[in-house]
mmCIF file of C-alpha atoms in Angstrom:
data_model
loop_
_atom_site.group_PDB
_atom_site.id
_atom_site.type_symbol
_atom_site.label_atom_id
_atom_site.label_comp_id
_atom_site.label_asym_id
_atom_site.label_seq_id
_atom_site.Cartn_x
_atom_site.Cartn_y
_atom_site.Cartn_z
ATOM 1 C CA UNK R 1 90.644 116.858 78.455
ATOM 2 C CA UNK R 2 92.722 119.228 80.157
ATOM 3 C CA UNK R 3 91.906 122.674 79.710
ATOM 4 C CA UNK R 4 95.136 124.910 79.177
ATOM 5 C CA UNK R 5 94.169 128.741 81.109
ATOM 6 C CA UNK R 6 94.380 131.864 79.151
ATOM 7 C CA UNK R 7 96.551 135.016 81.109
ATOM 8 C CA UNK R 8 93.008 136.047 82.030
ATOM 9 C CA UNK R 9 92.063 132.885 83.970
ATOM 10 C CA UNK R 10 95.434 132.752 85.521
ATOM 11 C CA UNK R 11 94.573 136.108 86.733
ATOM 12 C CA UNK R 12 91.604 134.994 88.146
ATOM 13 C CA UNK R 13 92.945 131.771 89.603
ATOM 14 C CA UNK R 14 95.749 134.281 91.037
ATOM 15 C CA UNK R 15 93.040 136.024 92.956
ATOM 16 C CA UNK R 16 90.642 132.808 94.268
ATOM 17 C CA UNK R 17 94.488 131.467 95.274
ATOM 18 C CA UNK R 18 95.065 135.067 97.161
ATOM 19 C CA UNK R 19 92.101 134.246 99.519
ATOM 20 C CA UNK R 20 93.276 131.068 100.391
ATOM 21 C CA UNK R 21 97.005 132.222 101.225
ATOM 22 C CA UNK R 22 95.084 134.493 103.389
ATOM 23 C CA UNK R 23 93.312 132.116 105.348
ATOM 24 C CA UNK R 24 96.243 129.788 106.158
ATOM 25 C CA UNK R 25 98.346 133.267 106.717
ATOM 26 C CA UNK R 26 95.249 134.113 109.999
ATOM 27 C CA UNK R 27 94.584 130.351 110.881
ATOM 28 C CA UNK R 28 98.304 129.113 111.697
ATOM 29 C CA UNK R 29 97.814 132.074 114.576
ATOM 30 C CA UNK R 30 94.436 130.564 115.729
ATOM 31 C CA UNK R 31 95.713 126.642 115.695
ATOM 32 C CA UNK R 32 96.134 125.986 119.374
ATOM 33 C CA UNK R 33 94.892 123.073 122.016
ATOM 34 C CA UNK R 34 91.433 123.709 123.014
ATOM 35 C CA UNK R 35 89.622 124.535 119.886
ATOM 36 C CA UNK R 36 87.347 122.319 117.920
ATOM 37 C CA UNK R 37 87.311 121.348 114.474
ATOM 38 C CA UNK R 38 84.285 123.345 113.785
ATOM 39 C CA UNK R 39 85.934 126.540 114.925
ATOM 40 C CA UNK R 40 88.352 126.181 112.593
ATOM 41 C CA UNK R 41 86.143 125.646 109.592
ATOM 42 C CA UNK R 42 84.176 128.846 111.186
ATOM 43 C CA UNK R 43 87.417 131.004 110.900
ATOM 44 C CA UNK R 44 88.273 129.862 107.402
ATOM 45 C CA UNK R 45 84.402 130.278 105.969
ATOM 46 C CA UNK R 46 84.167 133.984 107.840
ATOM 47 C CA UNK R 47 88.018 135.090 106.218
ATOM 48 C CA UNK R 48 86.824 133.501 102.642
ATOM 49 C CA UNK R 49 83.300 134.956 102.459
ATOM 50 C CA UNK R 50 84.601 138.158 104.123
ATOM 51 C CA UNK R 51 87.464 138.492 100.957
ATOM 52 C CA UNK R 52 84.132 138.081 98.660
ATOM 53 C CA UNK R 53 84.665 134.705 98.212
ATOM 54 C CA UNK R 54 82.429 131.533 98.985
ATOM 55 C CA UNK R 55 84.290 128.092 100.136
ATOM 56 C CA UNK R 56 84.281 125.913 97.530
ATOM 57 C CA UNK R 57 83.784 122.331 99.136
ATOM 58 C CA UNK R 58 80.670 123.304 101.177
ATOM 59 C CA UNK R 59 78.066 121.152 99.751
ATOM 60 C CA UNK R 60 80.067 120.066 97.314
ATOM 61 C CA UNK R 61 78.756 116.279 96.331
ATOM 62 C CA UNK R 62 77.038 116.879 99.759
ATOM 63 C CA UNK R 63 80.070 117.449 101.721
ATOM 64 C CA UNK R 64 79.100 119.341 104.714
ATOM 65 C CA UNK R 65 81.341 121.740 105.624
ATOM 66 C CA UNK R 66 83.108 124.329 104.853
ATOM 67 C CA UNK R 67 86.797 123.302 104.468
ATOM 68 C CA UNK R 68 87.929 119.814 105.302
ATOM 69 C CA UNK R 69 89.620 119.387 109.004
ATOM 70 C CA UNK R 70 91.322 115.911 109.129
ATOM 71 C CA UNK R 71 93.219 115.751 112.657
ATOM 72 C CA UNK R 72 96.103 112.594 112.987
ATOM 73 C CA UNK R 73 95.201 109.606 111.402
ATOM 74 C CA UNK R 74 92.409 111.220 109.193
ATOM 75 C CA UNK R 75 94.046 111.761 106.234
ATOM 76 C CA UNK R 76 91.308 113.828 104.174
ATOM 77 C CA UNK R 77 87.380 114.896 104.350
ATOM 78 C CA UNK R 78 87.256 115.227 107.777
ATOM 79 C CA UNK R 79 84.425 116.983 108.524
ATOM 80 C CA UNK R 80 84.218 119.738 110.820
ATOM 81 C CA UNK R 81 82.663 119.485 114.603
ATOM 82 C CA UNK R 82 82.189 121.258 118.001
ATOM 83 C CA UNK R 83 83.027 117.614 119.134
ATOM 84 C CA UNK R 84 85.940 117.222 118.605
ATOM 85 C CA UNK R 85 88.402 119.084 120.147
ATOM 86 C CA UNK R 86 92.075 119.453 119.434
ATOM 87 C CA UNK R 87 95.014 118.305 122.031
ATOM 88 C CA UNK R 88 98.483 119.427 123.016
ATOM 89 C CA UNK R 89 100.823 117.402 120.464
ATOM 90 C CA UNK R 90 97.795 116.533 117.684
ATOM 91 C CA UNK R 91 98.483 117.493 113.942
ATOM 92 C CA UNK R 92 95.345 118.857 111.724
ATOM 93 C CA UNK R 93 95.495 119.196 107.928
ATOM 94 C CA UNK R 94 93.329 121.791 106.826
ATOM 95 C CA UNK R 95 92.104 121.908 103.055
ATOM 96 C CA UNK R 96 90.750 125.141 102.378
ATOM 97 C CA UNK R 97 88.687 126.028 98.499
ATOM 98 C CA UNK R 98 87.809 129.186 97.462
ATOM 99 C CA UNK R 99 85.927 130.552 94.701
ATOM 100 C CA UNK R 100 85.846 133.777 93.423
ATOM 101 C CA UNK R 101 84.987 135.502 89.908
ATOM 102 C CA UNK R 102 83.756 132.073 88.941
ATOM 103 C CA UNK R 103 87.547 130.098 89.768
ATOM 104 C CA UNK R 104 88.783 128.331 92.296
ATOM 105 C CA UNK R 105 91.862 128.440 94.832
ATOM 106 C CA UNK R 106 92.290 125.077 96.419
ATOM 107 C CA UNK R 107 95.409 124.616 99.124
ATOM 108 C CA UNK R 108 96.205 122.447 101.865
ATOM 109 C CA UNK R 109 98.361 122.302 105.381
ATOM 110 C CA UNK R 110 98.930 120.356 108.042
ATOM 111 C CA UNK R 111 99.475 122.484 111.518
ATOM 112 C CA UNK R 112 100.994 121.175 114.946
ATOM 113 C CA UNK R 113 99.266 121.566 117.879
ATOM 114 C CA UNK R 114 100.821 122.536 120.506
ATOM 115 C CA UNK R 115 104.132 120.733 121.689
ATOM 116 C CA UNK R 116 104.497 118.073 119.188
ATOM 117 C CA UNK R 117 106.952 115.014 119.137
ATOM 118 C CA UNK R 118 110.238 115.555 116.967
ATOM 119 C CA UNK R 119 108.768 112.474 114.691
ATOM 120 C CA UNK R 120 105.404 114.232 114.352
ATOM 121 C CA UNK R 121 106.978 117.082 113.251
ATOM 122 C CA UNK R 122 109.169 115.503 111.146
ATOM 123 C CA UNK R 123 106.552 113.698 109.026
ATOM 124 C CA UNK R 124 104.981 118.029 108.088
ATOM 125 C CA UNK R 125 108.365 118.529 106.808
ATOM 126 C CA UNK R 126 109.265 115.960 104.878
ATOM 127 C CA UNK R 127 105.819 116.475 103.531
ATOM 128 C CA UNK R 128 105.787 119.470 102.224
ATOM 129 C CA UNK R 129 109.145 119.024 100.984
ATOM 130 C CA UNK R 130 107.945 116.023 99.097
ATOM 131 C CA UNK R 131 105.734 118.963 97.150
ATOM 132 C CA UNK R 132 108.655 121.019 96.206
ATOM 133 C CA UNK R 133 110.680 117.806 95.398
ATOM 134 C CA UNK R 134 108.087 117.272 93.064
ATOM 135 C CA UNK R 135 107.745 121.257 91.620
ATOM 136 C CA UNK R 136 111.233 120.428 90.277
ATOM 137 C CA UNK R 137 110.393 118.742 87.554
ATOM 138 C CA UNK R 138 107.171 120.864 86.947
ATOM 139 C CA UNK R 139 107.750 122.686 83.675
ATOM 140 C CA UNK R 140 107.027 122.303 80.122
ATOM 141 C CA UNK R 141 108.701 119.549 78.336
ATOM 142 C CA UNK R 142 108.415 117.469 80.906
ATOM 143 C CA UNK R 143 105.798 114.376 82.375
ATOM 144 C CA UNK R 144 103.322 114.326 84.880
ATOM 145 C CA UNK R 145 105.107 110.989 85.530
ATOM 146 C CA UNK R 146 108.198 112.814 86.437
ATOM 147 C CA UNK R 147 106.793 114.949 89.538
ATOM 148 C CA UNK R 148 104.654 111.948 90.551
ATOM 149 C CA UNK R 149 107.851 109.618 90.847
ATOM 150 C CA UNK R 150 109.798 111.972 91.928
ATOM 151 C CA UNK R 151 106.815 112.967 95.543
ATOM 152 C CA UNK R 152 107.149 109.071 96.082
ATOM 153 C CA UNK R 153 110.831 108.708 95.627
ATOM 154 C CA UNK R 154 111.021 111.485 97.986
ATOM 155 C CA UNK R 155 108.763 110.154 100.540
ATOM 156 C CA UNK R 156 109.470 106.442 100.463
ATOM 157 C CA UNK R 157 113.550 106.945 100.652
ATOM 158 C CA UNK R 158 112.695 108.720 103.991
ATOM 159 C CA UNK R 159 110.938 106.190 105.382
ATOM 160 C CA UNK R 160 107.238 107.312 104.720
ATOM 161 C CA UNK R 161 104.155 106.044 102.926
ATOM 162 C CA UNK R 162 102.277 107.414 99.790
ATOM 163 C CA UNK R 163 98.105 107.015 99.479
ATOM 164 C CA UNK R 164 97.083 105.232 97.119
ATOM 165 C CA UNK R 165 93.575 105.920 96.612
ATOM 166 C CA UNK R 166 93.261 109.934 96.706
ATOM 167 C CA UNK R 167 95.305 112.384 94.093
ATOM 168 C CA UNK R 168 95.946 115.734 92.647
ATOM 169 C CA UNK R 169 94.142 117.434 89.749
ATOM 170 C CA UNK R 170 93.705 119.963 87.570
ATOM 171 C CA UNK R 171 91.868 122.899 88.923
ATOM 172 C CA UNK R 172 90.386 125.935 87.120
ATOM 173 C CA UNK R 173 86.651 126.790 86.979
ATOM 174 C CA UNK R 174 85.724 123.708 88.634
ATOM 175 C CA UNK R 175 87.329 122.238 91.783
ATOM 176 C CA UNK R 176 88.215 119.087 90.075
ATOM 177 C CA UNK R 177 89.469 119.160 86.466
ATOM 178 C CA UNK R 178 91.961 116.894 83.871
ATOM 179 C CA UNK R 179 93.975 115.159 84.811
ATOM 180 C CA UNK R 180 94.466 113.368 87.772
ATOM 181 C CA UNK R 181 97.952 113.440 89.410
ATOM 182 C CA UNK R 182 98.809 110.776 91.419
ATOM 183 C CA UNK R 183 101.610 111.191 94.100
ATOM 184 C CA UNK R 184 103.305 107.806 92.910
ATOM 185 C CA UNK R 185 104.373 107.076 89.528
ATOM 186 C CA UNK R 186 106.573 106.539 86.725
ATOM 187 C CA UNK R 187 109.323 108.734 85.410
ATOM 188 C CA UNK R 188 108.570 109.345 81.321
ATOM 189 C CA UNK R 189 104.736 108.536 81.947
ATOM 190 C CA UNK R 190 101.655 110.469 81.598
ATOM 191 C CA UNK R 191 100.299 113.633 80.376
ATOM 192 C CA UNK R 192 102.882 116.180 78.682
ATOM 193 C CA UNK R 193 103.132 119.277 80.762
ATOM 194 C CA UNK R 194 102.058 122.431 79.095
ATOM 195 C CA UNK R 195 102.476 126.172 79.828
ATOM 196 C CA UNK R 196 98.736 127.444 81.058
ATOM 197 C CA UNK R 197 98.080 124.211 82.941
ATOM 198 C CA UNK R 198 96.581 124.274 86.170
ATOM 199 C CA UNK R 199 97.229 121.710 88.581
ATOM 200 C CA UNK R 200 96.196 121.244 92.394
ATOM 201 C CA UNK R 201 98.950 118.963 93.739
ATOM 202 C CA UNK R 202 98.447 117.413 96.978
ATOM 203 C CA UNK R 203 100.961 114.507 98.765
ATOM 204 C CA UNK R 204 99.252 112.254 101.466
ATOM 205 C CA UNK R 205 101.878 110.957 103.261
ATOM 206 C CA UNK R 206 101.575 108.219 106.332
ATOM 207 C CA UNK R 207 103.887 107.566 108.934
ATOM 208 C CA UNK R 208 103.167 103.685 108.362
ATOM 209 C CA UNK R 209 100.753 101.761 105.994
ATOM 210 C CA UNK R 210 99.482 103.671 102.815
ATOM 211 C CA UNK R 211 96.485 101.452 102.819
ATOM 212 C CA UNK R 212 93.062 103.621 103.995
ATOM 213 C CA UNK R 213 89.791 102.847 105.465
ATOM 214 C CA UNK R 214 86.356 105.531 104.901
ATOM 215 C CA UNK R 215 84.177 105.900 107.958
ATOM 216 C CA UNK R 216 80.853 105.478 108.015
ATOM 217 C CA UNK R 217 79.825 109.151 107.531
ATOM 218 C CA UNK R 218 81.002 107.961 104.016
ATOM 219 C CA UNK R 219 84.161 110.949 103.716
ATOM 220 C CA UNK R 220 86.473 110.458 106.278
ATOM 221 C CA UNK R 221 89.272 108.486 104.993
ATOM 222 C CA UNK R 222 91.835 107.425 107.603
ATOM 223 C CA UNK R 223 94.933 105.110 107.609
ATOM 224 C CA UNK R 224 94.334 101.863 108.479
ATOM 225 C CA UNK R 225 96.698 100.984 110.833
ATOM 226 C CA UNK R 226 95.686 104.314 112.820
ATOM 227 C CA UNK R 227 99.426 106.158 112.076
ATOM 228 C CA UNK R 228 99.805 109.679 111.356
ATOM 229 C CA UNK R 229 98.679 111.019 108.223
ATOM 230 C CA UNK R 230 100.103 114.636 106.541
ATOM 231 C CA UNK R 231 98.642 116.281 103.485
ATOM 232 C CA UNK R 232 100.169 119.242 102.164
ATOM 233 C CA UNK R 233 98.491 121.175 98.634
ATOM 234 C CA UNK R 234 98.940 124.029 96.581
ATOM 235 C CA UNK R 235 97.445 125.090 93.205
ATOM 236 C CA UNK R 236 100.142 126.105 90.336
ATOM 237 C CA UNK R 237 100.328 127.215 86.900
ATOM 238 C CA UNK R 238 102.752 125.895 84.476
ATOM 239 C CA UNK R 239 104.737 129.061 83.028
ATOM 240 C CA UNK R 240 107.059 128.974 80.035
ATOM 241 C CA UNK R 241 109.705 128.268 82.064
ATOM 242 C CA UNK R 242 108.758 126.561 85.263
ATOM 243 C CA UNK R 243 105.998 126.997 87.451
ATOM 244 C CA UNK R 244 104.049 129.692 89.706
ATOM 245 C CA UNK R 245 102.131 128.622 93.022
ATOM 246 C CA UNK R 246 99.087 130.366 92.659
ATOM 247 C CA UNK R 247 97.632 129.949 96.465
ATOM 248 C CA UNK R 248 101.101 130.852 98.389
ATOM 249 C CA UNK R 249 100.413 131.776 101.924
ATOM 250 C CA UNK R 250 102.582 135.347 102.681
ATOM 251 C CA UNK R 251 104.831 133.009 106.061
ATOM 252 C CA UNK R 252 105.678 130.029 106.476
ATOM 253 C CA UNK R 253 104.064 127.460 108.851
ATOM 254 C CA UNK R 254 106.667 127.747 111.336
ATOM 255 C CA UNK R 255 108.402 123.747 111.970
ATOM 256 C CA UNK R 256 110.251 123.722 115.408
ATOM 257 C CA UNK R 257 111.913 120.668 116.253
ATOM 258 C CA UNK R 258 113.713 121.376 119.792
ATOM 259 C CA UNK R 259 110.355 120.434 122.362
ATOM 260 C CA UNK R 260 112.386 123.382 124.511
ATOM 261 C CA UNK R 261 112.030 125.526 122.450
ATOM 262 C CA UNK R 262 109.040 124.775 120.787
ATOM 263 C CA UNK R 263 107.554 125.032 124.740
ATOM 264 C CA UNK R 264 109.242 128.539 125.053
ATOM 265 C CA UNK R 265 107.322 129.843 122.016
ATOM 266 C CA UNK R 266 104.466 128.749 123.217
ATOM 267 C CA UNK R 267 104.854 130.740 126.352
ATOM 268 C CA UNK R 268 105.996 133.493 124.740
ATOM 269 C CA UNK R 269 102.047 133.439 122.935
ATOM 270 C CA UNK R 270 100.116 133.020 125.634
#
């Protein structure tokens, strides 16, 4: 059943999605070579508890950590060590939840490392494009169908592939609520959008296969043919006339795609 949100839950929603704007706002200055994916998940869990918040996917059907750091071919669930350690030219999606008053923020982004490749940083643009490609069609009247198709379409027609096996949802007082929302789909099909609704939407997108393999620690889900993955998430609310992202971060994730200059910023920071 999908729950529709009253202007008081919004509210609330408005606030849990405040926290995590706030972390992605402090962690795209912290993203660097050098630091581990437990540092990361460290910086996120101090900036959420600090705001009064706790992070949502820490134990969460046993997941251990506090937000999910999936770095290159890890395309979600990656979970969070002082092993591994991030390199110049690496990409790491970071999927940060917050609760607060009892409702839940959930967001995700995908940071360069360092210098990247023009491809590499390509495939974080067309990605979170392939969210606002999708927004379009987000408004009442409308079918869930129509922003699935319309991520994929996206996606696909610039040479990329779509997961399969992992998808949006609705969000509200629980992380994971009605319905599910694919990133592929059918134009016409699926669940009439409604003002009030609350949806998490999420596009995986690989630079080759869409087809996945889990690790052994039974959450990390990579692509199978070891390409780049991107994964790029807000939460939204429906609104009478279009839609409102409820966990916008207050700057953008700067994209460079000149290595020159991307190398003179980088001096400029250091």
């Amino acid at each position: 059943m999908i729950i529709i949100k009253s202007p008081r839950e919004i509210n609330l929603m408005k606030e849990a999605g405040r926290v995590v704007g706030k972390v992605f706002d402090q962690l795209k200055e912290k993203i660097r070579p050098g630091i581990s994916t437990l540092d990361i998940a460290n910086w996120c869990e101090e900036i959420i508890r600090n705001e009064g918040a706790y992070p949502t996917f820490l134990n969460y059907s046993g997941y251990p950590g506090a937000v999910c750091v999936s770095v290159n071919d890890e395309i979600v669930h990656g979970i969070p060590s002082k092993k591994r350690i991030l390199r110049d030219g690496d990409i790491v999606s970071v999927d940060v939840g917050a609760t607060l008053h009892g409702y839940v923020g959930d967001a995700c982004r995908t940071f360069p490392v360092g210098i990247c490749k023009e491809e590499t940083l390509r495939l974080i643009k067309i990605t979170e494009d392939s969210f606002f490609e999708g927004m379009k069609y987000m408004k009442p009247g409308n079918r869930l169908g129509d922003v699935s198709h319309a991520i994929q379409e996206y996606c696909e027609k610039n040479g990329y592939g779509i997961v399969r096996e992992y998808t949006g949802h609705g969000v509200g007082s629980h992380l994971h609520e009605d319905p599910y929302i694919p990133n592929y789909g059918t134009r016409g099909s699926g669940p009439l959008l409604k003002e009030g609704m609350c949806l998490a939407v999420e596009p995986m997108v690989t630079q080759g296969t869409f087809k996945i393999r889990v690790l052994s620690d039974g959450w990390t889900a990579k692509t199978k043919d070891g390409k780049l993955s991107c994964h790029y998430e807000n939460s939204i609310v429906i609104t009478k006339d279009g839609f409102e992202i409820l966990t916008k971060a207050e700057g953008p994730i700067v994209v460079v795609t000149d290595e020159a200059e991307q190398l003179a910023k980088t001096k400029e920071t250091n």
